[in-house]
PDB file of C-alpha atoms in Angstrom:
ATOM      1  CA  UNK A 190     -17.291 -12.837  34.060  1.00  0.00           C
ATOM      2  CA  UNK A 191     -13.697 -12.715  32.948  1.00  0.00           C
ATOM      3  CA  UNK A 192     -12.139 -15.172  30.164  1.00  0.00           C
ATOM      4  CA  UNK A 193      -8.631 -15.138  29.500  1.00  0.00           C
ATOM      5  CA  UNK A 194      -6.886 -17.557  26.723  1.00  0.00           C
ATOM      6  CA  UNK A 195      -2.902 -16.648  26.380  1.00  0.00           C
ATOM      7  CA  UNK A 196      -2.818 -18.100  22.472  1.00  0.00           C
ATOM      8  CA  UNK A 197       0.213 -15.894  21.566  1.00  0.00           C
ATOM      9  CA  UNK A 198       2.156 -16.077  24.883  1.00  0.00           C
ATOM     10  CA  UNK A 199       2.131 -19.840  24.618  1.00  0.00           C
ATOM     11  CA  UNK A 200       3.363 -19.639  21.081  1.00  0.00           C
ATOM     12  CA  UNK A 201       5.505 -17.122  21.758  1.00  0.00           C
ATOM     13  CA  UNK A 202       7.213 -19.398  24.773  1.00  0.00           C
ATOM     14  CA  UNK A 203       7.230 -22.365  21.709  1.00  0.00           C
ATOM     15  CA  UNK A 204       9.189 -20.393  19.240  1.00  0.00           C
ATOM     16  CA  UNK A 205      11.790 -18.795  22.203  1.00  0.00           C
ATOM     17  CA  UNK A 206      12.100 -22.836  22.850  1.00  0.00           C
ATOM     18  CA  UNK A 207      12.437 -23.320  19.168  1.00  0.00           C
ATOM     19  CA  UNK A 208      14.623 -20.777  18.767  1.00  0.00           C
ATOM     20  CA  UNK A 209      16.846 -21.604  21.713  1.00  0.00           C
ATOM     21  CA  UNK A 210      17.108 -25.404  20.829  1.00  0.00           C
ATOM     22  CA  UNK A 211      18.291 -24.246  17.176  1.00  0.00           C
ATOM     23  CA  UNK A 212      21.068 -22.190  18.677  1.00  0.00           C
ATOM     24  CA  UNK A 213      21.915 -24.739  20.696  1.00  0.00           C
ATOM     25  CA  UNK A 214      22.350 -27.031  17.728  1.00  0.00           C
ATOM     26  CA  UNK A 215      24.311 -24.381  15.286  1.00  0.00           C
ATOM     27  CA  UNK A 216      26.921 -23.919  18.591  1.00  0.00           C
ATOM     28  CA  UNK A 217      27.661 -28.162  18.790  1.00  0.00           C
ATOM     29  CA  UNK A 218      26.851 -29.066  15.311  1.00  0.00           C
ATOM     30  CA  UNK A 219      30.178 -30.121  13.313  1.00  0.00           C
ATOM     31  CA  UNK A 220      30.811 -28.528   9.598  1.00  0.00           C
ATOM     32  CA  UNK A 221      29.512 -31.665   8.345  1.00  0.00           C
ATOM     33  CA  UNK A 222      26.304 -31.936  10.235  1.00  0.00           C
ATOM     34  CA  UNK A 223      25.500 -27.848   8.934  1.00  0.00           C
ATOM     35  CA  UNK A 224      26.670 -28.790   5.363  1.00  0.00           C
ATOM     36  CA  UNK A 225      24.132 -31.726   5.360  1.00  0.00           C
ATOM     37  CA  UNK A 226      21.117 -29.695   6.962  1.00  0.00           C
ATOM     38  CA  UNK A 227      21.939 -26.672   4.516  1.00  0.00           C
ATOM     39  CA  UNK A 228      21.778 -29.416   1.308  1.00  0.00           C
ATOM     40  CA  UNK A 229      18.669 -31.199   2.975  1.00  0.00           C
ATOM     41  CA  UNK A 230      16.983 -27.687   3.104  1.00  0.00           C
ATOM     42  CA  UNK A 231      17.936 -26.913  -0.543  1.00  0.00           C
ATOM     43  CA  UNK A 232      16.834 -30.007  -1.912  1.00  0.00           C
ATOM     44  CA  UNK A 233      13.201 -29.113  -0.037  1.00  0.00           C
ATOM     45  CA  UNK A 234      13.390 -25.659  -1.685  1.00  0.00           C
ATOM     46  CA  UNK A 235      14.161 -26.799  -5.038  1.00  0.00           C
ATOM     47  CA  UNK A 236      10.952 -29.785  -4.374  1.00  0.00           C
ATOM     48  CA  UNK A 237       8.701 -27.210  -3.618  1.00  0.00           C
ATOM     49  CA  UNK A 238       9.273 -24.913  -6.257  1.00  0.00           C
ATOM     50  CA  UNK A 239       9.206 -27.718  -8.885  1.00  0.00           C
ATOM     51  CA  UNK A 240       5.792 -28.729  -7.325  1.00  0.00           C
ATOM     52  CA  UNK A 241       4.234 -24.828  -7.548  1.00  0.00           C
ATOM     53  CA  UNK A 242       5.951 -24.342 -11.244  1.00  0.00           C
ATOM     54  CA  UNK A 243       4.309 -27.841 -12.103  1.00  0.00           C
ATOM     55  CA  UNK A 244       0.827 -26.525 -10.926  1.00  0.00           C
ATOM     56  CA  UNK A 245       1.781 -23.522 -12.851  1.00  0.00           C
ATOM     57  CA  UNK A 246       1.824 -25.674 -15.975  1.00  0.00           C
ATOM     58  CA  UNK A 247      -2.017 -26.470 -15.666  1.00  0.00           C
ATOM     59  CA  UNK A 248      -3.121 -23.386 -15.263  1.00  0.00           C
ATOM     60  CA  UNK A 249      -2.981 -19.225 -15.856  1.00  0.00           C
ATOM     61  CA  UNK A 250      -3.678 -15.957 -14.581  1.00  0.00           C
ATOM     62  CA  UNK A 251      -6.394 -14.220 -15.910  1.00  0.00           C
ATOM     63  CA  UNK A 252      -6.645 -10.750 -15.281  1.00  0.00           C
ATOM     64  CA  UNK A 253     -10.044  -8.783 -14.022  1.00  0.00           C
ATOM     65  CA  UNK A 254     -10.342  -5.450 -15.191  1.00  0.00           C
ATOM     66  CA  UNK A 255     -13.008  -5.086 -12.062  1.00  0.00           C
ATOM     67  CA  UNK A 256     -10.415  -5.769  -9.383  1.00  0.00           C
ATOM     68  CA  UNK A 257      -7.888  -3.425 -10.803  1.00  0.00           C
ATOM     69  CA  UNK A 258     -10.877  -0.225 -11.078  1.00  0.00           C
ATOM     70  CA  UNK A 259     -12.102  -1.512  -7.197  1.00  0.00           C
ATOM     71  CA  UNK A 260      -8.722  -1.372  -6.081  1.00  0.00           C
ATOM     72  CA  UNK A 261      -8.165   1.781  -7.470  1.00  0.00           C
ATOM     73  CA  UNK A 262     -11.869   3.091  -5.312  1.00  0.00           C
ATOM     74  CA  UNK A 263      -9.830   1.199  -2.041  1.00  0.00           C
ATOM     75  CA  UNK A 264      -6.608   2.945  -2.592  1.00  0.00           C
ATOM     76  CA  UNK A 265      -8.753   6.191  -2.455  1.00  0.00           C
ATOM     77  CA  UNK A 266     -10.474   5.336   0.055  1.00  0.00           C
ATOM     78  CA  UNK A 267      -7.182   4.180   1.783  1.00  0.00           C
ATOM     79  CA  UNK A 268      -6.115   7.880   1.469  1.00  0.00           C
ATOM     80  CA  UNK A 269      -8.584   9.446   2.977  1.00  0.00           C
ATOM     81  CA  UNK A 270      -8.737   7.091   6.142  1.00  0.00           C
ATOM     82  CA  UNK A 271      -4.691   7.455   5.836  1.00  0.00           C
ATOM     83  CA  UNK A 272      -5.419  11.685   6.458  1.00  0.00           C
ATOM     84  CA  UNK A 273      -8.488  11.186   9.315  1.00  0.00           C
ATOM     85  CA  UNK A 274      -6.134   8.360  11.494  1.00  0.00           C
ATOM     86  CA  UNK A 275      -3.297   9.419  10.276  1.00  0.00           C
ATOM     87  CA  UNK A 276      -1.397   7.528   8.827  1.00  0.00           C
ATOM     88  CA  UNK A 277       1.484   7.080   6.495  1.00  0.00           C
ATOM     89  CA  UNK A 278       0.310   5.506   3.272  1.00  0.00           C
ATOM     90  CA  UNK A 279       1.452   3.486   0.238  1.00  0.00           C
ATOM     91  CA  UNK A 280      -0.631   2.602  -2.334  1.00  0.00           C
ATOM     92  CA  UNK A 281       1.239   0.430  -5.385  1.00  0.00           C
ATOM     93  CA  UNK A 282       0.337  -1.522  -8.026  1.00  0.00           C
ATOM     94  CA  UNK A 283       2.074  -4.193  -9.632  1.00  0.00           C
ATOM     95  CA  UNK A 284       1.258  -6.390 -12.553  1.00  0.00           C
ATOM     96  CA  UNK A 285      -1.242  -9.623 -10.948  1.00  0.00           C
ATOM     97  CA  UNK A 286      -1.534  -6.995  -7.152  1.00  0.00           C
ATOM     98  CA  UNK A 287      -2.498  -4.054  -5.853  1.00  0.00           C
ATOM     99  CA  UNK A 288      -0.804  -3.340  -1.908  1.00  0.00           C
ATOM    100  CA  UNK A 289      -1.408  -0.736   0.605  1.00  0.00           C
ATOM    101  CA  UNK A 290       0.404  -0.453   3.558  1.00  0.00           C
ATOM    102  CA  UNK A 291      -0.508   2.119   6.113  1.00  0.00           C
ATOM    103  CA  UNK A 292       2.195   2.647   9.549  1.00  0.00           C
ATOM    104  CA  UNK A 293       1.898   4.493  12.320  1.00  0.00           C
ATOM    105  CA  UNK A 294       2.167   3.984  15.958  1.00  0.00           C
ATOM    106  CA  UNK A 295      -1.617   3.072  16.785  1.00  0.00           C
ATOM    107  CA  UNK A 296      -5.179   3.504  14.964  1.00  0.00           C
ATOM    108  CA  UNK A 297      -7.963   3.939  17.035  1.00  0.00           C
ATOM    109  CA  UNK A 298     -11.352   3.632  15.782  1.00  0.00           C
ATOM    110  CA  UNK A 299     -13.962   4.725  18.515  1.00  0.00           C
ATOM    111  CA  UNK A 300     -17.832   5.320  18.368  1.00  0.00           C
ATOM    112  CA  UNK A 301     -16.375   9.143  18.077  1.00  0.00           C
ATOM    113  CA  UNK A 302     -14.771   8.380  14.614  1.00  0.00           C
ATOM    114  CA  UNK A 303     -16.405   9.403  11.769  1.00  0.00           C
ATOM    115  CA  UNK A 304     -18.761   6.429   9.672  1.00  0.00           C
ATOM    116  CA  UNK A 305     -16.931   6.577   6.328  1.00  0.00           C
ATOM    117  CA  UNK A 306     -13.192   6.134   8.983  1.00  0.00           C
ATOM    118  CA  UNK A 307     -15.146   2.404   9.802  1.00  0.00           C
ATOM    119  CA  UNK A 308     -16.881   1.857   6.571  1.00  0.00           C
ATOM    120  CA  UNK A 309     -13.404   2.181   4.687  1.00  0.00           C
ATOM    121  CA  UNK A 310     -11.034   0.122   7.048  1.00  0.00           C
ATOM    122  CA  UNK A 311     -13.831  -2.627   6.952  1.00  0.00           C
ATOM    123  CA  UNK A 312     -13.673  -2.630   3.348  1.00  0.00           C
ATOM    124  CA  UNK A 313     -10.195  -2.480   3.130  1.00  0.00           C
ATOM    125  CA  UNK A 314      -9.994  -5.632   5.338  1.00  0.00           C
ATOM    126  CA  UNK A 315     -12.591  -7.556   3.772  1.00  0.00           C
ATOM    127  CA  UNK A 316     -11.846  -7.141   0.420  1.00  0.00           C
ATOM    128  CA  UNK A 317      -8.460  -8.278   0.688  1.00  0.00           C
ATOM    129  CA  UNK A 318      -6.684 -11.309   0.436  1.00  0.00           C
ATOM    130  CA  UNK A 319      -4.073 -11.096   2.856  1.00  0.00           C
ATOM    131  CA  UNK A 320      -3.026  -8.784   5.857  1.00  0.00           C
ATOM    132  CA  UNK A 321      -0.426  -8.792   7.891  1.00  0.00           C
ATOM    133  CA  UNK A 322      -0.238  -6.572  10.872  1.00  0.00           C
ATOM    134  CA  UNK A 323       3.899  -6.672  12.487  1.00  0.00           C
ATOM    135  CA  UNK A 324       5.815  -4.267  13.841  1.00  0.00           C
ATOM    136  CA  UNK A 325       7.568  -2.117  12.035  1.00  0.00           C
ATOM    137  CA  UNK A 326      10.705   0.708  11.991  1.00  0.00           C
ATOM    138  CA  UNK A 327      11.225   2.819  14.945  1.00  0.00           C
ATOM    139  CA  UNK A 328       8.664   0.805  16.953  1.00  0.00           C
ATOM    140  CA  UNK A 329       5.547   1.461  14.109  1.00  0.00           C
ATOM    141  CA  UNK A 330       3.185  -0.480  13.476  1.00  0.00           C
ATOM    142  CA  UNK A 331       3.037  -1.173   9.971  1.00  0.00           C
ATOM    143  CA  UNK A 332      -0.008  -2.852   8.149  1.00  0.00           C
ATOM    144  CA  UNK A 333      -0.329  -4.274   4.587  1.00  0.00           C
ATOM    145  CA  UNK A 334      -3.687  -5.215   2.570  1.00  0.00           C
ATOM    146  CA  UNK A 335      -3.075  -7.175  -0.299  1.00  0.00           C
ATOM    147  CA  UNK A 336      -5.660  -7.116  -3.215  1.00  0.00           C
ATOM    148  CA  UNK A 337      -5.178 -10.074  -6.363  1.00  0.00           C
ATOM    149  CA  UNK A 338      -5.975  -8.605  -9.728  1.00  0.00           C
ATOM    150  CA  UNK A 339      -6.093 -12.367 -10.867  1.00  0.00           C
ATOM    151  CA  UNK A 340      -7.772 -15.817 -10.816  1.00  0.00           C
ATOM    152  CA  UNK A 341      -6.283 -18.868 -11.269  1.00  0.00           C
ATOM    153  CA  UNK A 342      -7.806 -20.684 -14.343  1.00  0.00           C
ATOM    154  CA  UNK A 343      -7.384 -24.262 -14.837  1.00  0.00           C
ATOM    155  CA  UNK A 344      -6.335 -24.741 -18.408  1.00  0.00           C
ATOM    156  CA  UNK A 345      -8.232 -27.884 -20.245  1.00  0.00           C
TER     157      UNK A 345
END
């Protein structure tokens, strides 16, 4: 039996349409008609910011100690899967995140790779918060894990 769904070459064909249509427009649109679409999209921007720094108001960040010493075991155990793959590796901290972002060309975990290789990219992927997998310089593929050191508390 054989199932194939083509999710991202139909959304792929929806943002080329996108994409063309919005050329299309920025060729036949006046000054005027830009001007307004370019104050229009301000005025969103500056809505949407006053919304987040308005939910800002209500609550704060509150540190964890935890995430920052488990992050600190990931990044490690970033490292070592970085050497086995391998992969070129950042590991940074900043004040509310940790990141690491590994690139390369492919990673290839087969029943031939070692436990802790599997183990550590699992953990790496469920512990954090966000990845995003895109392509990167030189045809790389460059990956990013994003780890919160935070929690958003509501304030009373």
């Amino acid at each position: 039996m054989k199932i194939e769904k083509k999710y991202y070459s139909e959304e792929a064909r929806l943002w080329r349409e996108a994409e063309e249509k919005e050329q299309q427009w920025e060729k036949s649109a006046t000054e005027g008609e830009k001007t307004k679409r370019e104050l229009f999209t301000q005025m969103e921007a500056e809505k949407i910011i006053s919304k987040m720094q308005e939910a800002q108001k209500d609550s704060y960040q509150m540190i964890y100690r935890q995430r920052v010493e488990r992050f600190q075991v990931l990044g490690q155990k970033a490292m070592e899967l970085a050497e086995e793959a391998p992969l070129d590796i950042i590991v940074e901290t900043e004040k509310l995140f940790g990141r690491i972002q590994m690139t390369a060309d492919s990673l290839m975990i087969m029943e031939s790779s070692s436990v802790s290789m599997r183990t550590d990219l699992a953990a790496l992927i469920e512990e954090s918060e966000s990845i995003s997998i895109l392509p990167g310089a030189d045809g790389l593929i460059e990956m990013t894990f994003i780890y919160p050191f935070y929690s958003e508390i509501k304030k009373n």
